[in-house]
GROMACS .gro file of C-alpha atoms in nm:
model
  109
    1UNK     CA    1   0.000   0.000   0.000
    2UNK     CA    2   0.306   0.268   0.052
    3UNK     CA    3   0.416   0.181  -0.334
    4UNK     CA    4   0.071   0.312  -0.462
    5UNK     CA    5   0.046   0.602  -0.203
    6UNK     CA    6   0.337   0.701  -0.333
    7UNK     CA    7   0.309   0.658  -0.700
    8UNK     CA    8  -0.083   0.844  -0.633
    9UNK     CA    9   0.102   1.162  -0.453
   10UNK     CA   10   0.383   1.193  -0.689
   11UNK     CA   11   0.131   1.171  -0.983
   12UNK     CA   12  -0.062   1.448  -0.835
   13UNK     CA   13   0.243   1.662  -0.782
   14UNK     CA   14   0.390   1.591  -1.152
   15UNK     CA   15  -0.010   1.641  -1.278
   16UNK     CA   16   0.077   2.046  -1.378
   17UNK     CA   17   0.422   1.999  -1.508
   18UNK     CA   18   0.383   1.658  -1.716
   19UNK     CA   19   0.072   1.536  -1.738
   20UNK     CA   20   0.154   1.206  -1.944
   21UNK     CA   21   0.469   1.117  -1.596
   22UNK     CA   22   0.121   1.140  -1.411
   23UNK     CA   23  -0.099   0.956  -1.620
   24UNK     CA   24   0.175   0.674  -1.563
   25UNK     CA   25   0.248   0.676  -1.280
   26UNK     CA   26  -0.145   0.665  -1.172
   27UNK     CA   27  -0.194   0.334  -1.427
   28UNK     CA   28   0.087   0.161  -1.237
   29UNK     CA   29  -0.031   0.212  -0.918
   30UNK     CA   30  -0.359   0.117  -1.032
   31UNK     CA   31  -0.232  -0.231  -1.184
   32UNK     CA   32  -0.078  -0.292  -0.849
   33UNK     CA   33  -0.392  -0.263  -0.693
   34UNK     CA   34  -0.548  -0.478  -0.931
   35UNK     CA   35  -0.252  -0.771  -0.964
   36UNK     CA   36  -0.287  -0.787  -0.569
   37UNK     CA   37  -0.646  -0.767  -0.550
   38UNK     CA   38  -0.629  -0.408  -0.314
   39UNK     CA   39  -0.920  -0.208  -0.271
   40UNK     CA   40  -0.838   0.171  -0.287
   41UNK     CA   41  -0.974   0.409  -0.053
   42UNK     CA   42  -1.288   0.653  -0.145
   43UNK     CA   43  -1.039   0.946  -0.179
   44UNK     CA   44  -0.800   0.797  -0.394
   45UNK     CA   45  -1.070   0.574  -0.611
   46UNK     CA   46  -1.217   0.965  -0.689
   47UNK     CA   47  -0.866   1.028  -0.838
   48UNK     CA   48  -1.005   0.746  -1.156
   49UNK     CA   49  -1.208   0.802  -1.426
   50UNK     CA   50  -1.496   0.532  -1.383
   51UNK     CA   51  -1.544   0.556  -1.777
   52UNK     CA   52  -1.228   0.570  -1.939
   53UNK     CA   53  -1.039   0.486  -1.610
   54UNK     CA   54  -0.750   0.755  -1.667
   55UNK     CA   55  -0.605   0.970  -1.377
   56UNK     CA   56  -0.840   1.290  -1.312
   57UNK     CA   57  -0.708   1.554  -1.180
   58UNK     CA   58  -0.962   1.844  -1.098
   59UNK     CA   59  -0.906   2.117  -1.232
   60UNK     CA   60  -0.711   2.022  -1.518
   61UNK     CA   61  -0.883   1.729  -1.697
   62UNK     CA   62  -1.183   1.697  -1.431
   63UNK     CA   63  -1.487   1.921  -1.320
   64UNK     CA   64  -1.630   1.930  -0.978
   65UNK     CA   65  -1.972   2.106  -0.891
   66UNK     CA   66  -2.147   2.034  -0.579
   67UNK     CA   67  -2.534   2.027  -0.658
   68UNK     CA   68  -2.803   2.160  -0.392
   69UNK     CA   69  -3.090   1.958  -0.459
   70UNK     CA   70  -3.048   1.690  -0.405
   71UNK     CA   71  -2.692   1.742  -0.242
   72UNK     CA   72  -2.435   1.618  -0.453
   73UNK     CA   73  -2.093   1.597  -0.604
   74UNK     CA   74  -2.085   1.560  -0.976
   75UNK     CA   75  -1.705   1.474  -1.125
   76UNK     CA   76  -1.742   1.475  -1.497
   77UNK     CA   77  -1.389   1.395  -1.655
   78UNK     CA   78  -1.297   1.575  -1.955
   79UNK     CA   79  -1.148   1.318  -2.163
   80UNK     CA   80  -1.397   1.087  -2.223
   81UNK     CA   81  -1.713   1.295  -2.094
   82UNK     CA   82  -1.791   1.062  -1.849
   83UNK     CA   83  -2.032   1.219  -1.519
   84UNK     CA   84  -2.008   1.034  -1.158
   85UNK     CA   85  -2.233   1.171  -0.935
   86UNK     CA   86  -2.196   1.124  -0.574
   87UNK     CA   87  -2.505   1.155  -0.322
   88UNK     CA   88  -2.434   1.335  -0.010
   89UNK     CA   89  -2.685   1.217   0.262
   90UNK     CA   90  -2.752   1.398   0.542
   91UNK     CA   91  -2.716   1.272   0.896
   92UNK     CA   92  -2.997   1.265   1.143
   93UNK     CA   93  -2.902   1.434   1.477
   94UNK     CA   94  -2.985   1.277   1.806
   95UNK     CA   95  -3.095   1.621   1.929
   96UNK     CA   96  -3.456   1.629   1.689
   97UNK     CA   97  -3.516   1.295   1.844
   98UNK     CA   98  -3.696   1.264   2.148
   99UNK     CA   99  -3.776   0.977   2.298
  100UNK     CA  100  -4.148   0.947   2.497
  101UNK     CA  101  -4.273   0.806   2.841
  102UNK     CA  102  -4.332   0.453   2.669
  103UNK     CA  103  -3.957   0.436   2.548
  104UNK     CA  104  -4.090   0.293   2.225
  105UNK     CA  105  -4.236   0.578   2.045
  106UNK     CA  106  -3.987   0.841   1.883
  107UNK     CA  107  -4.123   1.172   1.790
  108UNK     CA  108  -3.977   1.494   1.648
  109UNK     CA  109  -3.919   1.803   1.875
   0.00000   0.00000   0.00000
């Protein structure tokens, strides 16, 4: 796992200068994950096209926008056109919850 956190970070540093060092770099640390059956983390599987399954970097082949309704991140990847979209759900706090005399019964405050 520190060869491909290392290839991921050095192809997101060498994404500005030289994008096809990055684009490399990202493919072999995505066939290591793949020859030794790895699952990446959700930050780093964001950093992968789920079309074309090139590096995205956002900002320079990748759009982010964060939609309101209904809350989401859409990635769209401007190579192949691709859109992943990404539903935020919102947590329920304990604090509108109240519980009544019967202990069985929830109601909202």
């Amino acid at each position: 796992m520190q060869r491909i956190d290392i290839l991921l970070e050095n192809a997101l540093k060498n994404a500005r200068d030289n994008m096809n060092l990055a684009q490399r770099q990202a493919s072999i640390a995505r066939r290591i994950c793949m020859k030794f059956n790895i699952r990446l983390p959700y930050e780093k599987k964001q950093l992968f096209c789920k079309g074309c399954k090139k590096f995205i970097v956002p900002g320079l082949n990748a759009l982010v926008r964060v939609e309101s309704r209904p809350k989401a991140v859409r990635i769209k990847c401007l190579e192949c056109g691709h859109v992943y979209r990404k539903i935020i759900e919102r947590k329920k706090s304990d604090q509108n919850l109240n519980i009544s005399n019967d202990g069985d019964k929830l109601q909202k405050a």
